[in-house]
Amino acid sequence: FVIHPSFVRPTFTTASRPAVRSTVSSPLQPLHVGGFDYQPDDEIPSNPITAEKADDIEEGFTPDPARLLSPRLGGTNLYLVGLMGSGKSAVGRELALRMGSYTFIDTDEVITNLLPGDATISDFFESEGEEEFRKIESQVLAGVHGYVRCVVSTGGGIVCLPQNWSKLQTGIVVFLDPSLDVIADRLKNDDSRPLLQGDDESPKSKLEGIMNKRRKMYEQADVVVKIGEEGVEQVVDVLVRETHKFIDENPPKQYQQPEDSADVGGDDGAKQ
Ligand SMILES: Nc1ncnc2c1ncn2[C@@H]1O[C@H](COP(=O)(O)OP(=O)(O)OP(=O)(O)O)[C@@H](O)[C@H]1O
Ligand SMILES: O=C(O)C1=C[C@@H](O)[C@@H](O)[C@H](O)C1
């Protein structure tokens, strides 16, 4: 497999390509509609999607909180991390759809599209090894993080390389955390995850070994979504609620004039 770095760019499946990051001056925008307890009279930012929703509010319609996330994020990407089978792709796709103005990107899919012919990630692992895969994955993440308004489903091992965190942390990182039993059950008939192949150990015990090594890294995420038996829709609901909460608790930093400079030339508080 030879992948030239200049080809490591995401290909967008939606008609519109997201704007480049340099157009965003402030990552998180405050929203007058705070979390879920907005009032119908509150001002909604002038964005075609939320403006349309504002009319709905006046008619007593409750807007989808997922829609309300977009203006609060101001273009900031959401990165979903977690073990293989935790639902990053299924949940990420549904989330982007419900947010309305966000594009879904799956880094595993971007990598697969870069491989020749019908080659799969498992083929790449077999022929080039995990270390080479991690290099490509890092390059893909470096390409993806230059775009805004994306929900990014990442490969399960993306958290392992410290340099990837400098990219992930330009966005909000969300850890999807179902139990290992749930994951093992979801993947029992799926042979597309190379790290779970081989008869030496059961898939569940392999998952356990991988999780033991990675849990500390996954838990660096900004938002943790514990998952039981919830379906994809419900997981999106919880993710959206927890992300609103995260933004409430971590409001954008406003520019503040340093106290000293505000006093320059004044009568009181002047420096001696
Ligand atoms: N909450 C859920 N309830 C039921 N099934 C789910 C749920 N989330 C995901 N699934 C199913 O589990 C399987 C694995 O999910 P998915 O491919 O989204 O995981 P992933 O985290 O993206 O995995 P990988 O990192 O290996 O790509 C899929 O068949 C998906 O439809
Ligand atoms: O957990 C992992 O290391 C992996 C998860 C998948 O998403 C793929 O990125 C690949 O199979 C490796």
Coordinates of C-alpha atoms and ligand atoms in Angstrom, one line a residue:
F1 CA 0.0 0.0 0.0
V2 CA 1.4 3.3 -1.0
I3 CA -0.5 6.4 0.2
H4 CA 0.9 9.7 -0.8
P5 CA 0.3 12.2 2.0
S6 CA -1.2 14.8 -0.4
F7 CA -4.1 12.4 -1.0
V8 CA -4.9 12.2 2.7
R9 CA -7.9 14.5 2.6
P10 CA -11.4 13.8 3.6
T11 CA -13.9 13.3 0.8
F12 CA -17.3 14.8 1.6
T13 CA -20.3 12.9 0.7
T14 CA -22.7 15.8 1.1
A15 CA -23.0 18.4 -1.7
S16 CA -21.6 21.2 0.3
R17 CA -18.1 21.2 1.5
P18 CA -17.6 22.7 5.0
A19 CA -15.9 26.1 5.3
V20 CA -12.2 26.1 6.3
R21 CA -11.4 26.7 9.9
S22 CA -9.7 30.0 9.4
T23 CA -13.1 31.6 8.8
V24 CA -14.1 30.9 12.5
S25 CA -12.9 33.5 14.9
S26 CA -14.5 32.2 18.1
P27 CA -15.1 28.5 18.8
L28 CA -18.1 28.5 21.1
Q29 CA -20.8 31.0 20.6
P30 CA -23.1 31.9 23.5
L31 CA -26.8 31.3 22.7
H32 CA -29.7 33.2 24.1
V33 CA -31.6 29.9 24.1
G34 CA -29.8 28.4 27.1
G35 CA -29.7 24.6 27.0
F36 CA -33.2 23.3 27.2
D37 CA -34.9 25.9 29.3
Y38 CA -35.3 28.5 26.7
Q39 CA -38.3 30.8 26.7
P40 CA -40.5 31.3 23.6
D41 CA -39.7 35.0 23.7
D42 CA -35.9 34.5 23.7
E43 CA -34.0 35.8 20.7
I44 CA -32.7 33.1 18.3
P45 CA -29.5 33.8 16.4
S46 CA -30.2 34.7 12.8
N47 CA -29.3 31.5 11.1
P48 CA -31.7 30.1 8.5
I49 CA -32.2 26.9 10.4
T50 CA -32.8 28.4 13.9
A51 CA -34.7 31.3 12.4
E52 CA -37.1 28.8 10.9
K53 CA -37.2 27.1 14.3
A54 CA -38.0 30.4 16.0
D55 CA -41.3 30.5 14.1
D56 CA -42.0 27.0 15.3
I57 CA -41.4 28.1 18.9
E58 CA -43.9 30.8 18.6
E59 CA -46.4 28.2 17.5
G60 CA -45.6 26.2 20.6
F61 CA -43.4 23.6 18.8
T62 CA -40.5 22.3 20.7
P63 CA -37.3 22.3 18.5
D64 CA -35.0 19.4 18.5
P65 CA -32.2 20.2 21.0
A66 CA -29.8 18.7 18.5
R67 CA -30.6 21.6 16.1
L68 CA -30.0 24.1 18.8
L69 CA -26.4 22.7 19.3
S70 CA -25.2 24.0 15.9
P71 CA -25.4 27.7 16.7
R72 CA -23.9 27.2 20.1
L73 CA -20.9 25.4 18.6
G74 CA -20.1 28.2 16.2
G75 CA -18.6 25.7 13.8
T76 CA -16.6 23.8 16.3
N77 CA -16.3 20.1 15.4
L78 CA -17.5 17.2 17.5
Y79 CA -15.1 14.3 17.7
L80 CA -16.6 10.9 18.8
V81 CA -14.2 8.5 20.4
G82 CA -14.6 5.1 21.9
L83 CA -13.9 1.4 21.3
M84 CA -14.8 -0.3 18.0
G85 CA -18.5 -1.0 18.1
S86 CA -19.3 1.7 20.6
G87 CA -21.5 3.3 18.0
K88 CA -19.4 6.3 16.8
S89 CA -20.4 5.9 13.2
A90 CA -24.1 5.1 13.8
V91 CA -24.6 7.8 16.4
G92 CA -22.4 10.3 14.6
R93 CA -24.4 10.0 11.3
E94 CA -27.7 10.4 13.1
L95 CA -26.4 13.3 15.2
A96 CA -25.1 15.3 12.1
L97 CA -28.5 14.7 10.4
R98 CA -30.4 16.0 13.4
M99 CA -28.0 19.0 13.9
G100 CA -28.9 20.1 10.4
S101 CA -25.9 22.1 9.4
Y102 CA -23.1 19.7 10.3
T103 CA -21.4 17.2 8.0
F104 CA -20.6 13.7 9.1
I105 CA -17.1 12.3 8.5
D106 CA -15.8 8.8 9.5
T107 CA -12.0 8.6 9.6
D108 CA -12.1 4.9 9.0
E109 CA -14.2 5.5 5.9
V110 CA -11.7 8.2 4.7
I111 CA -8.9 5.7 5.1
T112 CA -10.7 2.9 3.4
N113 CA -11.4 5.2 0.4
L114 CA -7.6 5.9 0.2
L115 CA -6.8 2.2 -0.1
P116 CA -6.5 0.6 -3.5
G117 CA -9.4 -1.3 -5.0
D118 CA -11.6 -3.1 -2.5
A119 CA -8.9 -3.3 0.2
T120 CA -10.2 -3.0 3.7
I121 CA -8.6 -1.7 7.0
S122 CA -8.1 -5.4 8.0
D123 CA -6.1 -5.9 4.7
F124 CA -4.0 -2.9 5.6
F125 CA -3.3 -4.1 9.1
E126 CA -2.3 -7.5 7.8
S127 CA 0.0 -6.1 5.1
E128 CA 1.5 -3.0 6.8
G129 CA 0.8 -3.4 10.5
E130 CA -0.9 -1.3 13.1
E131 CA 1.9 1.3 13.4
E132 CA 1.6 2.2 9.7
F133 CA -2.2 2.4 10.1
R134 CA -1.8 4.9 13.0
K135 CA 0.4 7.1 10.8
I136 CA -2.2 7.3 8.1
E137 CA -4.9 7.8 10.7
S138 CA -3.0 10.8 12.2
Q139 CA -2.6 12.3 8.7
V140 CA -6.3 11.9 8.1
L141 CA -7.2 13.5 11.4
A142 CA -4.8 16.4 10.6
G143 CA -6.6 16.9 7.3
V144 CA -10.1 16.6 8.8
H145 CA -9.5 19.0 11.7
G146 CA -8.9 21.9 9.3
Y147 CA -12.6 21.8 8.5
V148 CA -15.5 23.2 10.6
R149 CA -19.1 22.1 11.2
C150 CA -18.2 18.4 11.2
V151 CA -19.3 15.5 13.4
V152 CA -16.2 13.2 13.2
S153 CA -16.4 9.5 14.0
T154 CA -12.8 8.5 14.7
G155 CA -11.1 5.1 14.7
G156 CA -11.1 3.3 18.0
G157 CA -7.4 3.7 18.5
I158 CA -7.1 7.4 17.6
V159 CA -6.7 8.4 21.3
C160 CA -3.5 6.4 21.6
L161 CA -1.2 8.9 19.9
P162 CA -0.6 12.1 22.0
Q163 CA -0.1 14.2 18.8
N164 CA -3.7 13.3 17.8
W165 CA -5.0 15.0 20.9
S166 CA -3.7 18.4 19.8
K167 CA -6.2 18.0 16.8
L168 CA -9.0 16.4 18.8
Q169 CA -8.9 19.2 21.4
T170 CA -9.6 21.9 18.8
G171 CA -13.1 20.5 19.0
I172 CA -15.4 18.9 21.6
V173 CA -14.5 15.3 22.3
V174 CA -17.3 12.9 23.2
F175 CA -16.6 9.4 24.5
L176 CA -19.2 6.8 23.8
D177 CA -19.0 4.2 26.5
P178 CA -21.3 1.1 26.3
S179 CA -20.5 -2.0 28.4
L180 CA -18.1 -4.6 26.8
D181 CA -21.0 -7.1 26.8
V182 CA -23.0 -4.8 24.7
I183 CA -20.1 -4.2 22.3
A184 CA -19.2 -7.9 22.1
D185 CA -22.8 -8.7 21.3
R186 CA -23.0 -6.0 18.5
L187 CA -19.8 -7.3 16.9
K188 CA -20.3 -11.0 17.3
N189 CA -21.0 -11.6 13.6
D190 CA -18.7 -8.9 12.3
D191 CA -15.2 -9.8 11.1
S192 CA -14.1 -6.3 10.0
R193 CA -12.2 -5.3 13.2
P194 CA -8.7 -6.7 12.8
L195 CA -7.8 -6.3 16.5
L196 CA -10.6 -8.7 17.4
Q197 CA -9.6 -11.4 14.9
G198 CA -7.8 -14.7 15.8
D199 CA -8.9 -17.7 18.0
D200 CA -6.4 -17.1 20.8
E201 CA -8.9 -15.3 23.0
S202 CA -12.6 -14.5 23.0
P203 CA -13.5 -11.1 21.4
K204 CA -14.9 -10.0 24.8
S205 CA -11.6 -10.7 26.5
K206 CA -9.7 -8.9 23.6
L207 CA -12.0 -5.9 24.1
E208 CA -11.3 -6.0 27.8
G209 CA -7.5 -5.9 27.2
I210 CA -7.8 -3.0 24.8
M211 CA -10.1 -1.1 27.1
N212 CA -7.8 -1.5 30.0
K213 CA -5.0 0.1 28.0
R214 CA -7.2 2.9 26.6
R215 CA -9.8 3.9 29.2
K216 CA -7.7 6.6 30.8
M217 CA -7.2 8.1 27.3
Y218 CA -10.9 7.9 26.4
E219 CA -11.8 9.6 29.7
Q220 CA -9.8 12.7 28.7
A221 CA -12.9 13.5 26.6
D222 CA -15.0 16.6 27.4
V223 CA -18.2 14.6 27.4
V224 CA -18.7 11.0 28.5
V225 CA -21.9 9.2 27.3
K226 CA -22.5 6.0 29.3
I227 CA -24.6 3.6 27.2
G228 CA -26.8 0.7 28.4
E229 CA -29.5 -0.7 26.2
E230 CA -30.4 2.6 24.5
G231 CA -30.9 2.6 20.7
V232 CA -29.1 5.1 18.4
E233 CA -31.8 7.8 18.7
Q234 CA -31.7 7.7 22.5
V235 CA -27.9 7.8 22.6
V236 CA -28.0 11.0 20.4
D237 CA -30.5 12.5 22.8
V238 CA -28.2 11.9 25.8
L239 CA -25.1 13.1 23.8
V240 CA -26.9 16.3 22.9
R241 CA -28.1 17.0 26.4
E242 CA -24.6 16.4 27.9
T243 CA -23.0 18.6 25.2
H244 CA -25.3 21.4 26.0
K245 CA -24.4 21.0 29.6
F246 CA -20.7 21.0 28.8
I247 CA -21.1 24.3 26.9
D248 CA -23.1 25.8 29.8
E249 CA -20.4 24.9 32.2
N250 CA -17.6 26.0 29.9
P251 CA -18.8 29.2 28.3
P252 CA -16.6 30.9 25.7
K253 CA -14.0 33.0 27.2
Q254 CA -14.8 36.7 26.6
Y255 CA -12.0 39.2 26.0
Q256 CA -11.3 41.1 29.1
Q257 CA -9.2 44.2 29.3
P258 CA -6.4 43.7 31.8
E259 CA -7.3 45.6 35.0
D260 CA -4.1 47.6 35.0
S261 CA -4.5 49.0 31.5
A262 CA -8.1 50.0 32.3
D263 CA -6.9 52.2 35.0
V264 CA -4.2 54.0 33.0
G265 CA -4.6 57.7 33.4
G266 CA -7.4 57.4 36.0
D267 CA -7.4 59.2 39.3
D268 CA -8.0 56.2 41.5
G269 CA -6.0 53.0 41.4
A270 CA -3.2 54.6 39.4
K271 CA 0.1 52.8 39.7
Q272 CA 2.6 54.6 42.0
Ligands
LIG1 N1 -27.1 2.4 20.4 C1 -27.1 1.4 19.6 N2 -28.0 0.4 19.7 C2 -28.0 -0.6 18.8 N3 -27.1 -0.9 17.9 C3 -26.1 0.0 17.8 C4 -26.1 1.2 18.6 N4 -24.9 1.9 18.3 C5 -24.4 1.2 17.3 N5 -25.1 0.1 17.0 C6 -24.7 -1.0 16.0 O1 -23.5 -1.6 16.4 C7 -22.7 -1.8 15.3 C8 -21.3 -1.1 15.5 O2 -21.6 0.3 15.5 P1 -20.6 1.4 14.8 O3 -20.1 0.9 13.5 O4 -21.4 2.7 14.7 O5 -19.5 1.5 15.8 P2 -18.1 2.3 15.7 O6 -17.8 2.8 17.1 O7 -18.2 3.3 14.6 O8 -17.0 1.1 15.4 P3 -15.6 1.3 14.7 O9 -14.7 2.2 15.5 O10 -15.0 -0.1 14.7 O11 -15.8 1.8 13.3 C9 -23.4 -1.3 14.0 O12 -24.1 -2.4 13.5 C10 -24.4 -0.3 14.6 O13 -25.6 -0.2 13.8
LIG2 O1 -9.7 0.2 18.0 C1 -8.9 0.2 17.1 O2 -7.7 0.2 17.2 C2 -9.5 0.2 15.7 C3 -10.8 0.5 15.5 C4 -11.4 0.7 14.2 O3 -12.2 1.9 14.2 C5 -10.4 0.9 13.1 O4 -9.8 2.2 13.1 C6 -9.3 -0.2 13.2 O5 -9.9 -1.4 13.1 C7 -8.6 -0.1 14.6

